[in-house]
Structures are given as structure tokens and as C-alpha cells.
Coordinates of C-alpha atoms and ligand atoms in Angstrom, one line a residue:
X789 CA -10.8 7.4 -10.2
X790 CA -11.1 8.1 -6.5
X791 CA -12.7 5.1 -4.9
X792 CA -13.2 3.9 -1.3
X793 CA -13.8 0.1 -0.7
X794 CA -15.7 -0.6 2.5
X795 CA -16.7 -3.9 4.0
X796 CA -16.1 -6.3 6.9
X797 CA -12.7 -8.1 7.5
X798 CA -12.3 -10.8 4.9
X799 CA -15.0 -9.6 2.6
X800 CA -12.4 -9.3 -0.3
X801 CA -11.4 -5.6 -0.2
X802 CA -7.7 -6.3 -0.7
X803 CA -8.4 -8.8 -3.5
X804 CA -10.7 -6.5 -5.4
X805 CA -8.6 -3.3 -4.7
X806 CA -5.6 -5.0 -6.4
X807 CA -7.6 -5.9 -9.4
X808 CA -9.3 -2.5 -9.7
X809 CA -6.1 -0.6 -9.3
X810 CA -4.6 -2.7 -12.2
X811 CA -7.7 -2.3 -14.4
X812 CA -7.9 1.4 -14.0
X813 CA -4.1 2.0 -13.9
X814 CA -4.2 3.6 -10.5
X815 CA -2.7 3.1 -7.1
X816 CA -4.1 1.0 -4.2
X817 CA -3.7 2.5 -0.8
X818 CA -4.1 -0.2 1.8
X819 CA -3.8 1.0 5.4
X820 CA -3.6 -2.6 6.6
X821 CA -0.6 -3.3 4.3
X822 CA 1.1 0.0 5.3
X823 CA 0.7 -0.8 9.0
X824 CA 2.0 -4.4 8.5
X825 CA 5.1 -3.1 6.6
X826 CA 5.7 -0.6 9.5
X827 CA 5.4 -3.5 12.0
X828 CA 7.8 -5.6 9.9
X829 CA 10.4 -2.7 9.9
X830 CA 9.8 -2.0 13.6
X831 CA 9.3 1.7 13.0
X832 CA 7.7 3.8 15.9
X833 CA 4.4 3.6 13.9
X834 CA 4.7 -0.1 13.6
X835 CA 5.5 -0.6 17.3
X836 CA 2.5 1.4 18.3
X837 CA 0.1 -0.1 15.7
X838 CA 1.0 -3.7 16.6
X839 CA -0.5 -3.4 20.0
X840 CA -3.9 -2.6 18.5
X841 CA -3.7 -5.0 15.5
X842 CA -2.8 -8.0 17.7
X843 CA -6.0 -7.3 19.7
X844 CA -8.1 -6.8 16.6
X845 CA -8.9 -3.2 17.6
X846 CA -8.4 0.0 15.5
X847 CA -5.3 2.0 15.5
X848 CA -6.1 5.6 16.8
X849 CA -7.7 7.9 14.3
X850 CA -5.0 10.6 14.7
X851 CA -2.3 8.1 13.6
X852 CA -4.3 6.8 10.7
X853 CA -5.4 10.2 9.4
X854 CA -1.7 11.4 9.4
X855 CA -0.7 8.2 7.5
X856 CA -3.3 8.6 4.8
X857 CA -2.7 12.4 4.4
X858 CA 1.0 11.5 3.7
X859 CA 0.0 8.9 1.2
X860 CA -2.4 11.1 -0.7
X861 CA 0.0 14.0 -0.9
X862 CA 2.8 11.7 -2.2
X863 CA 0.7 10.6 -5.3
X864 CA 2.4 11.4 -8.6
X865 CA 0.5 14.0 -10.6
X866 CA -2.4 13.8 -8.2
X867 CA -3.6 10.6 -9.9
X868 CA -6.6 8.6 -8.5
X869 CA -6.5 5.8 -6.0
X870 CA -8.4 2.9 -4.5
X871 CA -8.6 3.3 -0.8
X872 CA -8.7 -0.1 1.0
X873 CA -9.3 -0.1 4.7
X874 CA -9.7 3.6 5.2
X875 CA -11.9 5.3 6.4
X876 CA -13.0 3.0 9.2
X877 CA -14.6 5.5 11.6
X878 CA -16.8 8.6 11.2
X879 CA -13.9 10.7 12.4
X880 CA -11.7 9.3 9.7
X881 CA -14.4 9.8 7.1
X882 CA -14.8 13.5 8.2
X883 CA -11.0 14.0 8.0
X884 CA -10.9 12.5 4.6
X885 CA -13.7 14.7 3.4
X886 CA -11.9 17.8 4.7
X887 CA -8.6 16.7 3.1
X888 CA -10.3 16.1 -0.3
X889 CA -12.3 19.4 -0.1
X890 CA -9.0 21.3 0.4
X891 CA -7.6 19.9 -2.9
X892 CA -11.0 20.0 -4.6
X893 CA -10.9 16.3 -5.4
X894 CA -14.1 14.8 -4.1
X895 CA -14.6 11.0 -3.9
X896 CA -16.2 9.5 -7.0
X897 CA -17.7 6.4 -5.4
X898 CA -17.8 4.3 -2.2
X899 CA -18.2 0.6 -2.8
X900 CA -19.5 -1.6 0.1
X901 CA -18.8 -5.3 -0.4
X902 CA -21.3 -7.6 1.4
X903 CA -20.8 -11.2 2.5
X904 CA -22.4 -13.2 5.3
X905 CA -20.5 -13.8 8.5
X906 CA -19.9 -17.6 8.2
X907 CA -18.3 -17.0 4.8
X908 CA -16.1 -14.2 6.3
X909 CA -14.8 -16.6 8.9
X910 CA -14.1 -19.2 6.2
X911 CA -12.2 -16.7 4.1
X912 CA -10.1 -15.4 7.0
X913 CA -9.2 -18.8 8.4
X914 CA -8.0 -20.0 5.0
X915 CA -6.2 -16.9 3.9
X916 CA -2.5 -16.9 3.2
X917 CA -0.6 -13.8 2.1
X918 CA 2.8 -13.1 0.6
X919 CA 4.8 -11.0 3.0
X920 CA 6.9 -9.6 0.2
X921 CA 4.5 -8.6 -2.6
X922 CA 1.2 -8.7 -0.5
X923 CA -0.5 -11.0 -2.9
X924 CA -3.5 -12.7 -1.3
X925 CA -4.4 -16.5 -1.6
X926 CA -6.9 -18.9 0.0
X927 CA -6.0 -22.5 0.8
X928 CA -9.3 -23.7 -0.8
X929 CA -10.7 -21.1 -3.2
X930 CA -7.5 -19.4 -4.4
X931 CA -4.5 -21.6 -3.8
X932 CA -1.1 -20.7 -5.1
X933 CA 0.0 -22.8 -8.0
X934 CA 3.4 -23.0 -6.2
X935 CA 2.0 -24.5 -3.0
X936 CA 3.3 -22.7 0.0
X937 CA 5.2 -20.2 -2.1
X938 CA 3.9 -17.0 -3.8
X939 CA 3.2 -17.5 -7.5
X940 CA 4.5 -14.0 -8.3
X941 CA 7.7 -13.6 -6.3
X942 CA 8.4 -17.1 -4.7
X943 CA 8.4 -15.9 -1.1
X944 CA 7.0 -18.3 1.5
X945 CA 3.3 -17.5 2.2
X946 CA 2.2 -16.7 5.8
X947 CA -1.0 -16.7 7.8
X948 CA -1.6 -13.2 9.3
X949 CA -1.4 -13.1 13.1
X950 CA -4.8 -11.3 13.3
X951 CA -6.5 -14.2 11.5
X952 CA -6.6 -16.3 14.7
X953 CA -10.2 -17.2 15.6
X954 CA -10.4 -15.1 18.8
X955 CA -8.9 -12.0 17.0
X956 CA -11.3 -12.5 14.0
X957 CA -14.2 -12.4 16.4
X958 CA -13.0 -9.1 17.9
X959 CA -12.3 -7.6 14.4
X960 CA -15.9 -8.4 13.3
X961 CA -17.4 -6.8 16.4
X962 CA -15.2 -3.7 15.9
X963 CA -16.4 -3.5 12.3
X964 CA -20.1 -3.7 13.4
X965 CA -19.7 -1.0 16.0
X966 CA -17.3 1.5 14.4
X967 CA -17.2 1.0 10.6
X968 CA -20.8 -0.1 9.7
X969 CA -22.1 3.4 10.5
X970 CA -20.1 4.6 7.5
X971 CA -22.7 3.0 5.3
X972 CA -25.4 5.5 6.3
X973 CA -22.7 8.3 6.2
X974 CA -21.9 7.7 2.6
X975 CA -25.5 6.7 1.6
X976 CA -26.7 10.1 2.8
X977 CA -24.0 11.7 0.6
X978 CA -25.2 9.8 -2.4
X979 CA -21.9 8.0 -2.9
X980 CA -22.6 4.4 -1.7
X981 CA -22.9 1.4 -4.0
X982 CA -23.6 -1.9 -2.4
X983 CA -22.2 -5.0 -4.0
X984 CA -22.8 -8.7 -3.4
X985 CA -19.3 -10.1 -2.6
X986 CA -20.3 -13.8 -2.8
X987 CA -19.3 -15.9 -5.8
X988 CA -16.2 -16.1 -8.0
X989 CA -13.6 -13.3 -7.6
X990 CA -14.0 -12.4 -11.3
X991 CA -17.8 -12.1 -11.0
X992 CA -17.4 -9.7 -8.0
X993 CA -15.0 -7.6 -10.0
X994 CA -17.4 -7.3 -12.9
X995 CA -20.2 -6.3 -10.5
X996 CA -18.1 -3.5 -9.1
X997 CA -17.1 -2.4 -12.6
X998 CA -20.7 -2.2 -13.7
X999 CA -21.6 -0.1 -10.6
X1000 CA -18.6 2.2 -11.2
X1001 CA -19.8 2.7 -14.8
X1002 CA -23.3 3.4 -13.7
X1003 CA -22.0 6.0 -11.1
X1004 CA -20.0 7.6 -13.9
X1005 CA -23.0 7.9 -16.2
X1006 CA -25.0 9.4 -13.4
X1007 CA -22.2 12.0 -12.8
X1008 CA -22.1 12.9 -16.5
X1009 CA -25.9 13.2 -16.6
X1010 CA -25.8 15.7 -13.7
X1011 CA -23.0 17.9 -15.1
Ligands
AP5_952 P1 -6.8 -4.7 7.2 O1 -5.6 -5.3 6.7 O2 -7.4 -3.5 6.5 O3 -7.8 -5.8 7.5 P2 -9.4 -5.9 7.3 O4 -10.2 -4.7 6.9 O5 -9.8 -6.7 8.5 O6 -9.5 -6.7 6.0 P3 -8.8 -8.0 5.6 O7 -7.4 -7.6 5.0 O8 -8.8 -9.0 6.7 O9 -9.7 -8.6 4.5 P4 -10.1 -8.1 3.0 O10 -11.5 -7.5 3.0 O11 -9.0 -7.2 2.4 O12 -10.1 -9.5 2.3 P5 -9.1 -10.2 1.3 O13 -9.2 -9.7 0.0 O14 -7.8 -10.4 2.0 O15 -6.5 -4.1 8.7 C1 -5.8 -4.9 9.6 C2 -5.7 -4.2 11.0 O16 -5.0 -2.9 10.8 C3 -7.1 -3.7 11.6 O17 -7.7 -4.7 12.3 C4 -6.6 -2.5 12.4 O18 -6.0 -2.9 13.6 C5 -5.6 -1.9 11.5 N1 -6.1 -0.8 10.6 C6 -6.1 -0.9 9.2 N2 -6.7 0.2 8.7 C7 -7.1 0.9 9.8 C8 -7.8 2.2 9.9 N3 -8.2 2.9 8.8 N4 -8.1 2.6 11.2 C9 -7.7 2.0 12.3 N5 -7.0 0.8 12.2 C10 -6.7 0.3 11.0 O19 -9.8 -11.7 1.2 C11 -9.9 -12.5 2.4 C12 -9.7 -14.0 1.9 O20 -10.9 -14.4 1.1 C13 -8.5 -14.3 1.0 O21 -8.0 -15.6 1.3 C14 -9.0 -14.3 -0.4 O22 -8.3 -15.1 -1.3 C15 -10.5 -14.8 -0.2 N6 -11.4 -14.3 -1.1 C16 -11.5 -13.0 -1.6 N7 -12.6 -12.8 -2.4 C17 -13.2 -14.1 -2.5 C18 -14.3 -14.6 -3.2 N8 -15.0 -13.8 -4.0 N9 -14.6 -15.9 -3.0 C19 -13.9 -16.7 -2.2 N10 -12.8 -16.3 -1.5 C20 -12.4 -15.0 -1.7

């Protein structure tokens, strides 16, 4: 499966990408996690990216396209993927299209998760993440059974620097200006499936799965 997850900051892309990757036995490629790991290791990429991430703005397209090209070509046996956080601009979407054309592996589906803005702010302000295994929690709706520690690996959970209220405001504005236009971009290409992202996490997963199955049936019907 070759899937892109789109949606505003905090909509649940990471949460759902992890579940879908597990369900379909494929890999999740999260550009946000890759960048945070580079920041943690203080690599040249991390040092450059941090300046943008701290302000809630996007890392330049050239850097991101190079990073994703590397990830896609490192896939074992050209298996599928769930792309979480990429593309985020029209230039990134064009570059991804060219890359996939070259290896004759077009995208199967683009899922757009939709949640209202007050709920996005609630989700981001209560999010806690595991710095070691990247598992995502929420202090109210998805707390860790081990309190301030990760259920899976025991590491101490942290709040992301860019989840501060003023940075969240900027990230939401950047999403509206630079990423929302991708909805029309993928709608015009017949790839977009809109999903209501409100409600229990399991319900959202099932909605996505139903849409993926419908998209599959449509593809089979066309071939
Ligand atoms: P990135 O890490 O991709 O951040 P984002 O897109 O802003 O998305 P988030 O990770 O904040 O949210 P999410 O949608 O994954 O939600 P989650 O599942 O965690 O990017 C960070 C930065 O890196 C960017 O600002 C940019 O600077 C840079 N960057 C990354 N990619 C880039 C690119 N391609 N180009 C340029 N720059 C790039 O859920 C949020 C919370 O809600 C959690 O607490 C979760 O438990 C909870 N939750 C999830 N689902 C539900 C539900 N159904 N009900 C209740 N709570 C829920």
C-alpha cells in the first residue's frame, strides 16, 4: 500500500499512521519524527531544521524532498509505506509525483483527516510523546498506563517544544496557507478521501480502512 496521510497539526496523522502501518505490515515514514531525531543527534540537517521547527514554519522544500527520496529508496524490496507529514507543499507533491513516476509506483490513496480547530488545540496541548520509541499519548484521551513513562519502552514522556500555544497558532496558519491547497491538488487527481477525524481512535482507524477498501475496489473495477 502506498498511502499519504494529510491533515492539520494534531489531527491524528501520527496516531493513525502507526496503526495503519502495523495493520498493513508496512512502514511509516514520518518526516516530523525524522527531523526530531536529526535535531536530537545534532546532525547538520537537525541544526538547520530546528530553526524552522521552533518557529512553527516549514523546513525548505529542497531539504525535505532530499530526505524523502532517501527514505523511499532505502525501502526493502520496494515495499509500500504510509507517508505521514509529507508532502506539505505543492512543490513537495510535484517532486513526490516525479519520484514515483520514475519508479512506476503511483500513490494508491491520499487520506485527509478532518477535525475542528478547538479540538486540534486541545489535542496538541495535551499531547505527550515518547522520545525513544515515538509512541504518542494524550493526558486526557490517551494517557499512559505508566503515568509519566512510556507503556512500551519505559522512557520518560515529553511535551514537544512546538506544542507551545504561540507555535501551535503559527503551525495552524502555515497549514492553512501552504498545505491545504494539496486537498484540491489530490482531489483533481482522483486520489483524495476525506475522513472525519473526530471520535475514538479505533473508530477513526475503521473509517480509514473502509475508505481504503473502497478505493481498492474502485481500482480493481477500472483495471
Ligand atoms: P510533524 O511532526 O509532522 O507535525 P504536524 O504535522 O504538525 O503533526 P503533529 O505531529 O503535530 O500531529 P499529528 O497529526 O501527527 O497528531 P498526533 O497523532 O500526534 O512536523 C513538525 C514540524 O516538522 C513542522 O512544523 C515542520 O517544521 C517540520 N516538517 C515536518 N514535515 C515537513 C515537511 N514535509 N516539510 C516541511 N517541514 C516539515 O495526535 C495529536 C494528539 O491527539 C495526541 O496526543 C493523540 O494522542 C491525540 N489524538 C489522536 N487521535 C485522537 C482522537 N481520535 N481523539 C482524541 N485524541 C486523539
